[in-house]
Amino acid sequence: MKANVLKALTIRTLHSVEELEEVRRLETIVWSFDDSVPVNQSMAVVKNGGFILGAFYQDRLIAFQYSFPGFNGEKVYLVSQSLGIHPDYRRLGIGERLKIEQRKTASNMGYDFITWTYDPLETVNGTLNLHKLGAVVSTYLPNVYGLMDDNLNAGIPTDRFLVEWDTNETKRNTETNSTIPYALIPGGEKPEKIDLSLNVSKIFVPVPGNFQEIKKGDLSLAIDWREQTGLVFSNYLERGWKVTDLLKREEYPHHYVYLLEKGDQNNEN
């Protein structure tokens, strides 16, 4: 199925009221009606520097990506607000295709970089954002959306990575070796030992590969992972480090490992 869908997939920007109504209907399937964007708002975004991409399979809208302009007091950039895929078409690579098209569209419109947030304990998102797309993270946002009651976030502070993605076609070569120290050491399933004062150029930070399963089975353990990893990430990012990749390592087969690099070791966005 994957090869057939990707081969026949078409992605284009959406402009008409009818197309944006389709997006809203898909949002109600992906999330809920309450979380969908009103068409008058999405139309305002489309007409004022933002855009919405639609992915079509056999003339059916099966995924979308929604972006709007941002301004930090110094420059304009693009904010990647949401990406939704119909449940029947997930894990086929459509999200990556949408992100690549997003970068092309943003570059053509004159944007230098794109930002968005994601939960660092959601390793599927981390693999796409950092390992596949080559984005980086330099900011950790604790409980940025407050406490939420949806299935993914209920009971856990909404800590997020702020992703920065250069719209230029640049590739980053990540070199890793066994000498890179770990700033956090899991003791079995738990995060037990952390080091906030490593004086090196690169460090690893493991996170569980099954965070949602942990959350369902042991909420206190999930909160512990949030608190301990948040402490490590906040400490190093506030000192100028950047998160540059998410990897699998033999040392911790049930975890993924974030690579953090110090200051001028990184490509700047």
PDB file of C-alpha atoms in Angstrom:
ATOM      1  CA  MET A   1       0.000   0.000   0.000  1.00  0.00           C
ATOM      2  CA  LYS A   2       2.779   2.418   0.925  1.00  0.00           C
ATOM      3  CA  ALA A   3       4.407   2.395  -2.505  1.00  0.00           C
ATOM      4  CA  ASN A   4       1.074   2.807  -4.273  1.00  0.00           C
ATOM      5  CA  VAL A   5      -0.049   5.714  -2.101  1.00  0.00           C
ATOM      6  CA  LEU A   6       3.246   7.610  -2.264  1.00  0.00           C
ATOM      7  CA  LYS A   7       3.520   7.095  -6.014  1.00  0.00           C
ATOM      8  CA  ALA A   8       0.049   8.482  -6.628  1.00  0.00           C
ATOM      9  CA  LEU A   9       0.208  11.191  -3.943  1.00  0.00           C
ATOM     10  CA  THR A  10      -0.132  14.802  -5.070  1.00  0.00           C
ATOM     11  CA  ILE A  11       0.564  17.794  -2.810  1.00  0.00           C
ATOM     12  CA  ARG A  12      -0.532  21.355  -3.551  1.00  0.00           C
ATOM     13  CA  THR A  13      -1.441  24.581  -1.805  1.00  0.00           C
ATOM     14  CA  LEU A  14      -5.118  25.101  -1.042  1.00  0.00           C
ATOM     15  CA  HIS A  15      -6.929  28.369  -1.675  1.00  0.00           C
ATOM     16  CA  SER A  16     -10.690  28.005  -2.080  1.00  0.00           C
ATOM     17  CA  VAL A  17     -13.379  27.934   0.588  1.00  0.00           C
ATOM     18  CA  GLU A  18     -14.373  24.452  -0.590  1.00  0.00           C
ATOM     19  CA  GLU A  19     -10.829  23.116  -0.156  1.00  0.00           C
ATOM     20  CA  LEU A  20     -10.504  24.647   3.303  1.00  0.00           C
ATOM     21  CA  GLU A  21     -13.841  23.103   4.279  1.00  0.00           C
ATOM     22  CA  GLU A  22     -12.315  19.746   3.298  1.00  0.00           C
ATOM     23  CA  VAL A  23      -9.394  20.461   5.599  1.00  0.00           C
ATOM     24  CA  ARG A  24     -11.730  21.207   8.478  1.00  0.00           C
ATOM     25  CA  ARG A  25     -13.639  17.974   7.904  1.00  0.00           C
ATOM     26  CA  LEU A  26     -10.362  16.057   7.973  1.00  0.00           C
ATOM     27  CA  GLU A  27      -9.339  17.849  11.176  1.00  0.00           C
ATOM     28  CA  THR A  28     -12.479  16.579  12.907  1.00  0.00           C
ATOM     29  CA  ILE A  29     -11.399  13.023  12.015  1.00  0.00           C
ATOM     30  CA  VAL A  30      -7.780  13.520  13.065  1.00  0.00           C
ATOM     31  CA  TRP A  31      -8.578  15.411  16.292  1.00  0.00           C
ATOM     32  CA  SER A  32     -12.074  16.725  16.982  1.00  0.00           C
ATOM     33  CA  PHE A  33     -14.428  19.462  15.851  1.00  0.00           C
ATOM     34  CA  ASP A  34     -13.375  21.640  18.787  1.00  0.00           C
ATOM     35  CA  ASP A  35      -9.731  21.481  17.631  1.00  0.00           C
ATOM     36  CA  SER A  36     -10.443  22.302  13.991  1.00  0.00           C
ATOM     37  CA  VAL A  37      -9.594  25.712  12.517  1.00  0.00           C
ATOM     38  CA  PRO A  38     -12.623  27.764  11.345  1.00  0.00           C
ATOM     39  CA  VAL A  39     -12.589  28.328   7.590  1.00  0.00           C
ATOM     40  CA  ASN A  40     -12.691  32.121   7.958  1.00  0.00           C
ATOM     41  CA  GLN A  41      -9.490  31.921  10.017  1.00  0.00           C
ATOM     42  CA  SER A  42      -7.676  29.559   7.642  1.00  0.00           C
ATOM     43  CA  MET A  43      -8.709  31.729   4.698  1.00  0.00           C
ATOM     44  CA  ALA A  44      -7.265  34.800   6.455  1.00  0.00           C
ATOM     45  CA  VAL A  45      -3.987  32.916   6.924  1.00  0.00           C
ATOM     46  CA  VAL A  46      -3.846  31.895   3.258  1.00  0.00           C
ATOM     47  CA  LYS A  47      -4.405  35.491   2.156  1.00  0.00           C
ATOM     48  CA  ASN A  48      -1.837  36.984   4.543  1.00  0.00           C
ATOM     49  CA  GLY A  49       1.471  35.203   4.156  1.00  0.00           C
ATOM     50  CA  GLY A  50       0.615  31.713   5.355  1.00  0.00           C
ATOM     51  CA  PHE A  51      -0.409  28.629   3.430  1.00  0.00           C
ATOM     52  CA  ILE A  52      -2.126  25.274   3.760  1.00  0.00           C
ATOM     53  CA  LEU A  53      -0.852  22.236   1.890  1.00  0.00           C
ATOM     54  CA  GLY A  54      -3.147  19.370   0.974  1.00  0.00           C
ATOM     55  CA  ALA A  55      -2.048  15.817   0.151  1.00  0.00           C
ATOM     56  CA  PHE A  56      -4.398  13.975  -2.183  1.00  0.00           C
ATOM     57  CA  TYR A  57      -4.693  10.284  -3.017  1.00  0.00           C
ATOM     58  CA  GLN A  58      -7.115   9.403  -5.804  1.00  0.00           C
ATOM     59  CA  ASP A  59      -8.597  12.922  -5.552  1.00  0.00           C
ATOM     60  CA  ARG A  60      -9.261  12.469  -1.823  1.00  0.00           C
ATOM     61  CA  LEU A  61      -7.716  14.796   0.752  1.00  0.00           C
ATOM     62  CA  ILE A  62      -5.887  12.490   3.172  1.00  0.00           C
ATOM     63  CA  ALA A  63      -3.457  14.889   4.866  1.00  0.00           C
ATOM     64  CA  PHE A  64      -2.745  18.579   5.315  1.00  0.00           C
ATOM     65  CA  GLN A  65      -0.149  20.973   6.718  1.00  0.00           C
ATOM     66  CA  TYR A  66      -1.021  24.419   8.103  1.00  0.00           C
ATOM     67  CA  SER A  67       1.496  27.301   8.430  1.00  0.00           C
ATOM     68  CA  PHE A  68       1.259  30.996   9.281  1.00  0.00           C
ATOM     69  CA  PRO A  69       3.736  33.918   9.550  1.00  0.00           C
ATOM     70  CA  GLY A  70       5.493  34.674  12.812  1.00  0.00           C
ATOM     71  CA  PHE A  71       7.537  37.653  14.031  1.00  0.00           C
ATOM     72  CA  ASN A  72       9.986  37.716  16.942  1.00  0.00           C
ATOM     73  CA  GLY A  73      10.655  41.473  16.971  1.00  0.00           C
ATOM     74  CA  GLU A  74      13.588  41.130  14.599  1.00  0.00           C
ATOM     75  CA  LYS A  75      12.554  39.031  11.617  1.00  0.00           C
ATOM     76  CA  VAL A  76       9.635  37.265  10.003  1.00  0.00           C
ATOM     77  CA  TYR A  77       9.600  33.479   9.873  1.00  0.00           C
ATOM     78  CA  LEU A  78       7.092  30.703   9.238  1.00  0.00           C
ATOM     79  CA  VAL A  79       5.268  28.915  12.055  1.00  0.00           C
ATOM     80  CA  SER A  80       4.286  25.324  11.329  1.00  0.00           C
ATOM     81  CA  GLN A  81       1.080  25.025  13.324  1.00  0.00           C
ATOM     82  CA  SER A  82      -0.278  21.575  12.542  1.00  0.00           C
ATOM     83  CA  LEU A  83       0.045  18.520  10.335  1.00  0.00           C
ATOM     84  CA  GLY A  84      -2.772  15.998  10.191  1.00  0.00           C
ATOM     85  CA  ILE A  85      -3.020  12.650   8.428  1.00  0.00           C
ATOM     86  CA  HIS A  86      -6.135  10.494   8.072  1.00  0.00           C
ATOM     87  CA  PRO A  87      -5.830   7.439  10.367  1.00  0.00           C
ATOM     88  CA  ASP A  88      -6.013   5.062   7.382  1.00  0.00           C
ATOM     89  CA  TYR A  89      -2.876   6.573   5.825  1.00  0.00           C
ATOM     90  CA  ARG A  90      -0.472   7.019   8.734  1.00  0.00           C
ATOM     91  CA  ARG A  91       3.089   5.638   8.913  1.00  0.00           C
ATOM     92  CA  LEU A  92       3.441   5.711   5.129  1.00  0.00           C
ATOM     93  CA  GLY A  93       5.888   8.633   4.905  1.00  0.00           C
ATOM     94  CA  ILE A  94       3.244  11.240   4.054  1.00  0.00           C
ATOM     95  CA  GLY A  95       4.261  13.524   6.914  1.00  0.00           C
ATOM     96  CA  GLU A  96       7.830  13.705   5.639  1.00  0.00           C
ATOM     97  CA  ARG A  97       6.609  14.457   2.111  1.00  0.00           C
ATOM     98  CA  LEU A  98       4.434  17.282   3.429  1.00  0.00           C
ATOM     99  CA  LYS A  99       7.303  18.772   5.429  1.00  0.00           C
ATOM    100  CA  ILE A 100       9.640  18.738   2.437  1.00  0.00           C
ATOM    101  CA  GLU A 101       6.991  20.473   0.326  1.00  0.00           C
ATOM    102  CA  GLN A 102       6.457  22.943   3.160  1.00  0.00           C
ATOM    103  CA  ARG A 103      10.128  23.902   3.106  1.00  0.00           C
ATOM    104  CA  LYS A 104      10.107  24.366  -0.679  1.00  0.00           C
ATOM    105  CA  THR A 105       6.996  26.537  -0.514  1.00  0.00           C
ATOM    106  CA  ALA A 106       8.367  28.586   2.390  1.00  0.00           C
ATOM    107  CA  SER A 107      11.674  29.171   0.609  1.00  0.00           C
ATOM    108  CA  ASN A 108       9.877  30.291  -2.565  1.00  0.00           C
ATOM    109  CA  MET A 109       7.886  32.769  -0.475  1.00  0.00           C
ATOM    110  CA  GLY A 110      11.062  34.236   1.041  1.00  0.00           C
ATOM    111  CA  TYR A 111      11.048  32.642   4.503  1.00  0.00           C
ATOM    112  CA  ASP A 112      14.490  31.817   5.921  1.00  0.00           C
ATOM    113  CA  PHE A 113      13.389  29.382   8.580  1.00  0.00           C
ATOM    114  CA  ILE A 114      10.400  27.489   9.984  1.00  0.00           C
ATOM    115  CA  THR A 115       9.577  26.814  13.627  1.00  0.00           C
ATOM    116  CA  TRP A 116       7.246  24.436  15.421  1.00  0.00           C
ATOM    117  CA  THR A 117       7.001  22.591  18.719  1.00  0.00           C
ATOM    118  CA  TYR A 118       6.850  18.928  19.649  1.00  0.00           C
ATOM    119  CA  ASP A 119       7.052  16.782  22.753  1.00  0.00           C
ATOM    120  CA  PRO A 120      10.657  15.514  23.101  1.00  0.00           C
ATOM    121  CA  LEU A 121       9.346  12.274  24.601  1.00  0.00           C
ATOM    122  CA  GLU A 122       7.430  11.491  21.389  1.00  0.00           C
ATOM    123  CA  THR A 123      10.225   9.755  19.484  1.00  0.00           C
ATOM    124  CA  VAL A 124       8.314   9.251  16.220  1.00  0.00           C
ATOM    125  CA  ASN A 125       8.068  13.034  15.893  1.00  0.00           C
ATOM    126  CA  GLY A 126      11.657  13.469  17.019  1.00  0.00           C
ATOM    127  CA  THR A 127      12.953  11.031  14.407  1.00  0.00           C
ATOM    128  CA  LEU A 128      11.141  12.904  11.638  1.00  0.00           C
ATOM    129  CA  ASN A 129      12.003  16.407  12.845  1.00  0.00           C
ATOM    130  CA  LEU A 130      15.669  15.953  13.688  1.00  0.00           C
ATOM    131  CA  HIS A 131      17.006  12.781  12.080  1.00  0.00           C
ATOM    132  CA  LYS A 132      15.134  12.838   8.769  1.00  0.00           C
ATOM    133  CA  LEU A 133      14.509  16.547   8.185  1.00  0.00           C
ATOM    134  CA  GLY A 134      17.731  17.835   9.778  1.00  0.00           C
ATOM    135  CA  ALA A 135      16.093  20.465  11.996  1.00  0.00           C
ATOM    136  CA  VAL A 136      17.665  21.532  15.306  1.00  0.00           C
ATOM    137  CA  VAL A 137      16.426  22.591  18.746  1.00  0.00           C
ATOM    138  CA  SER A 138      17.891  25.341  20.908  1.00  0.00           C
ATOM    139  CA  THR A 139      14.934  26.102  23.207  1.00  0.00           C
ATOM    140  CA  TYR A 140      13.095  23.998  25.784  1.00  0.00           C
ATOM    141  CA  LEU A 141       9.608  25.236  26.729  1.00  0.00           C
ATOM    142  CA  PRO A 142       8.271  23.866  30.047  1.00  0.00           C
ATOM    143  CA  ASN A 143       4.512  23.282  30.252  1.00  0.00           C
ATOM    144  CA  VAL A 144       4.005  25.654  27.324  1.00  0.00           C
ATOM    145  CA  TYR A 145       0.313  24.780  26.753  1.00  0.00           C
ATOM    146  CA  GLY A 146      -0.578  24.173  30.386  1.00  0.00           C
ATOM    147  CA  LEU A 147      -2.274  20.979  31.502  1.00  0.00           C
ATOM    148  CA  MET A 148      -4.401  19.350  28.796  1.00  0.00           C
ATOM    149  CA  ASP A 149      -6.948  16.536  29.018  1.00  0.00           C
ATOM    150  CA  ASP A 150      -6.591  14.869  25.621  1.00  0.00           C
ATOM    151  CA  ASN A 151      -5.363  11.281  25.259  1.00  0.00           C
ATOM    152  CA  LEU A 152      -1.752  12.203  24.467  1.00  0.00           C
ATOM    153  CA  ASN A 153      -1.212  14.851  27.147  1.00  0.00           C
ATOM    154  CA  ALA A 154      -3.538  14.148  30.064  1.00  0.00           C
ATOM    155  CA  GLY A 155      -1.786  14.169  33.421  1.00  0.00           C
ATOM    156  CA  ILE A 156       1.600  15.308  32.051  1.00  0.00           C
ATOM    157  CA  PRO A 157       3.033  18.848  31.820  1.00  0.00           C
ATOM    158  CA  THR A 158       3.147  19.950  28.178  1.00  0.00           C
ATOM    159  CA  ASP A 159       6.903  20.498  27.873  1.00  0.00           C
ATOM    160  CA  ARG A 160       8.050  21.039  24.284  1.00  0.00           C
ATOM    161  CA  PHE A 161      11.095  21.446  22.083  1.00  0.00           C
ATOM    162  CA  LEU A 162      11.010  24.532  19.835  1.00  0.00           C
ATOM    163  CA  VAL A 163      12.251  23.302  16.460  1.00  0.00           C
ATOM    164  CA  GLU A 164      14.177  25.527  14.022  1.00  0.00           C
ATOM    165  CA  TRP A 165      14.404  24.418  10.400  1.00  0.00           C
ATOM    166  CA  ASP A 166      16.489  26.279   7.829  1.00  0.00           C
ATOM    167  CA  THR A 167      14.710  26.532   4.486  1.00  0.00           C
ATOM    168  CA  ASN A 168      18.011  26.289   2.592  1.00  0.00           C
ATOM    169  CA  GLU A 169      18.961  22.849   1.310  1.00  0.00           C
ATOM    170  CA  THR A 170      21.696  22.075   3.809  1.00  0.00           C
ATOM    171  CA  LYS A 171      22.787  18.680   5.089  1.00  0.00           C
ATOM    172  CA  ARG A 172      24.388  18.073   8.444  1.00  0.00           C
ATOM    173  CA  ASN A 173      26.828  15.218   8.969  1.00  0.00           C
ATOM    174  CA  THR A 174      26.437  13.849  12.452  1.00  0.00           C
ATOM    175  CA  GLU A 175      29.402  11.922  13.781  1.00  0.00           C
ATOM    176  CA  THR A 176      28.830   9.814  16.878  1.00  0.00           C
ATOM    177  CA  ASN A 177      31.107   7.455  18.726  1.00  0.00           C
ATOM    178  CA  SER A 178      31.294   5.465  21.922  1.00  0.00           C
ATOM    179  CA  THR A 179      33.227   8.179  23.777  1.00  0.00           C
ATOM    180  CA  ILE A 180      30.284  10.610  23.912  1.00  0.00           C
ATOM    181  CA  PRO A 181      29.117  10.719  27.565  1.00  0.00           C
ATOM    182  CA  TYR A 182      25.540  10.375  28.736  1.00  0.00           C
ATOM    183  CA  ALA A 183      23.995  13.227  30.716  1.00  0.00           C
ATOM    184  CA  LEU A 184      21.242  10.892  31.887  1.00  0.00           C
ATOM    185  CA  ILE A 185      21.537   7.194  32.728  1.00  0.00           C
ATOM    186  CA  PRO A 186      18.368   5.054  32.853  1.00  0.00           C
ATOM    187  CA  GLY A 187      18.261   2.501  35.634  1.00  0.00           C
ATOM    188  CA  GLY A 188      16.103  -0.128  33.961  1.00  0.00           C
ATOM    189  CA  GLU A 189      12.965   1.744  32.946  1.00  0.00           C
ATOM    190  CA  LYS A 190      13.613   4.741  35.178  1.00  0.00           C
ATOM    191  CA  PRO A 191      15.819   7.821  34.713  1.00  0.00           C
ATOM    192  CA  GLU A 192      18.129   7.585  37.701  1.00  0.00           C
ATOM    193  CA  LYS A 193      21.429   9.392  37.239  1.00  0.00           C
ATOM    194  CA  ILE A 194      21.848  12.821  35.645  1.00  0.00           C
ATOM    195  CA  ASP A 195      24.892  15.011  35.111  1.00  0.00           C
ATOM    196  CA  LEU A 196      24.321  18.737  34.573  1.00  0.00           C
ATOM    197  CA  SER A 197      27.963  19.802  34.380  1.00  0.00           C
ATOM    198  CA  LEU A 198      29.611  17.799  31.597  1.00  0.00           C
ATOM    199  CA  ASN A 199      32.473  19.796  30.062  1.00  0.00           C
ATOM    200  CA  VAL A 200      32.557  18.226  26.584  1.00  0.00           C
ATOM    201  CA  SER A 201      31.432  19.146  23.074  1.00  0.00           C
ATOM    202  CA  LYS A 202      28.741  16.468  22.665  1.00  0.00           C
ATOM    203  CA  ILE A 203      26.447  14.571  25.005  1.00  0.00           C
ATOM    204  CA  PHE A 204      23.705  11.955  24.763  1.00  0.00           C
ATOM    205  CA  VAL A 205      20.331  12.085  26.526  1.00  0.00           C
ATOM    206  CA  PRO A 206      18.239   8.875  26.373  1.00  0.00           C
ATOM    207  CA  VAL A 207      14.429   8.959  26.308  1.00  0.00           C
ATOM    208  CA  PRO A 208      12.022   5.987  26.311  1.00  0.00           C
ATOM    209  CA  GLY A 209      10.896   4.668  22.953  1.00  0.00           C
ATOM    210  CA  ASN A 210       7.409   3.867  24.272  1.00  0.00           C
ATOM    211  CA  PHE A 211       6.388   6.928  26.269  1.00  0.00           C
ATOM    212  CA  GLN A 212       2.640   6.599  25.674  1.00  0.00           C
ATOM    213  CA  GLU A 213       2.706   2.974  26.850  1.00  0.00           C
ATOM    214  CA  ILE A 214       4.577   4.053  29.985  1.00  0.00           C
ATOM    215  CA  LYS A 215       2.036   6.819  30.561  1.00  0.00           C
ATOM    216  CA  LYS A 216      -0.880   4.384  30.333  1.00  0.00           C
ATOM    217  CA  GLY A 217       0.767   1.824  32.591  1.00  0.00           C
ATOM    218  CA  ASP A 218       2.509   4.012  35.185  1.00  0.00           C
ATOM    219  CA  LEU A 219       1.719   7.726  35.221  1.00  0.00           C
ATOM    220  CA  SER A 220       4.220   8.451  38.000  1.00  0.00           C
ATOM    221  CA  LEU A 221       7.017   6.914  35.918  1.00  0.00           C
ATOM    222  CA  ALA A 222       5.962   9.022  32.907  1.00  0.00           C
ATOM    223  CA  ILE A 223       6.029  12.167  35.069  1.00  0.00           C
ATOM    224  CA  ASP A 224       9.474  11.166  36.331  1.00  0.00           C
ATOM    225  CA  TRP A 225      10.746  10.931  32.740  1.00  0.00           C
ATOM    226  CA  ARG A 226       9.252  14.345  31.987  1.00  0.00           C
ATOM    227  CA  GLU A 227      10.828  15.970  35.029  1.00  0.00           C
ATOM    228  CA  GLN A 228      14.283  14.413  34.733  1.00  0.00           C
ATOM    229  CA  THR A 229      14.699  14.919  30.982  1.00  0.00           C
ATOM    230  CA  GLY A 230      13.279  18.436  31.327  1.00  0.00           C
ATOM    231  CA  LEU A 231      15.913  19.227  33.910  1.00  0.00           C
ATOM    232  CA  VAL A 232      18.706  18.017  31.621  1.00  0.00           C
ATOM    233  CA  PHE A 233      17.420  19.678  28.459  1.00  0.00           C
ATOM    234  CA  SER A 234      16.708  23.003  30.166  1.00  0.00           C
ATOM    235  CA  ASN A 235      20.139  23.064  31.788  1.00  0.00           C
ATOM    236  CA  TYR A 236      22.147  22.482  28.620  1.00  0.00           C
ATOM    237  CA  LEU A 237      19.996  24.453  26.163  1.00  0.00           C
ATOM    238  CA  GLU A 238      19.999  27.501  28.425  1.00  0.00           C
ATOM    239  CA  ARG A 239      23.816  27.338  28.268  1.00  0.00           C
ATOM    240  CA  GLY A 240      23.869  27.492  24.462  1.00  0.00           C
ATOM    241  CA  TRP A 241      23.755  23.826  23.475  1.00  0.00           C
ATOM    242  CA  LYS A 242      21.580  22.521  20.627  1.00  0.00           C
ATOM    243  CA  VAL A 243      19.779  19.246  20.059  1.00  0.00           C
ATOM    244  CA  THR A 244      20.856  18.046  16.623  1.00  0.00           C
ATOM    245  CA  ASP A 245      19.731  14.442  16.208  1.00  0.00           C
ATOM    246  CA  LEU A 246      17.760  11.496  17.595  1.00  0.00           C
ATOM    247  CA  LEU A 247      19.399   8.090  17.288  1.00  0.00           C
ATOM    248  CA  LYS A 248      19.230   4.442  18.291  1.00  0.00           C
ATOM    249  CA  ARG A 249      22.197   3.161  20.291  1.00  0.00           C
ATOM    250  CA  GLU A 250      23.123  -0.388  21.291  1.00  0.00           C
ATOM    251  CA  GLU A 251      23.740   0.671  24.892  1.00  0.00           C
ATOM    252  CA  TYR A 252      20.028   1.349  25.451  1.00  0.00           C
ATOM    253  CA  PRO A 253      18.029  -0.810  23.005  1.00  0.00           C
ATOM    254  CA  HIS A 254      14.648   0.223  24.456  1.00  0.00           C
ATOM    255  CA  HIS A 255      15.400   3.936  24.252  1.00  0.00           C
ATOM    256  CA  TYR A 256      16.157   6.599  21.706  1.00  0.00           C
ATOM    257  CA  VAL A 257      19.081   8.931  22.324  1.00  0.00           C
ATOM    258  CA  TYR A 258      19.165  12.669  21.681  1.00  0.00           C
ATOM    259  CA  LEU A 259      22.481  14.136  20.586  1.00  0.00           C
ATOM    260  CA  LEU A 260      23.281  17.566  22.045  1.00  0.00           C
ATOM    261  CA  GLU A 261      26.150  19.649  20.677  1.00  0.00           C
ATOM    262  CA  LYS A 262      27.810  22.613  22.294  1.00  0.00           C
ATOM    263  CA  GLY A 263      27.528  26.161  20.951  1.00  0.00           C
ATOM    264  CA  ASP A 264      29.663  26.816  17.883  1.00  0.00           C
ATOM    265  CA  GLN A 265      29.803  23.099  17.091  1.00  0.00           C
ATOM    266  CA  ASN A 266      26.387  23.463  15.409  1.00  0.00           C
ATOM    267  CA  ASN A 267      25.058  24.844  12.168  1.00  0.00           C
ATOM    268  CA  GLU A 268      23.240  28.083  12.875  1.00  0.00           C
ATOM    269  CA  ASN A 269      19.706  28.698  11.617  1.00  0.00           C
TER     270      ASN A 269
END
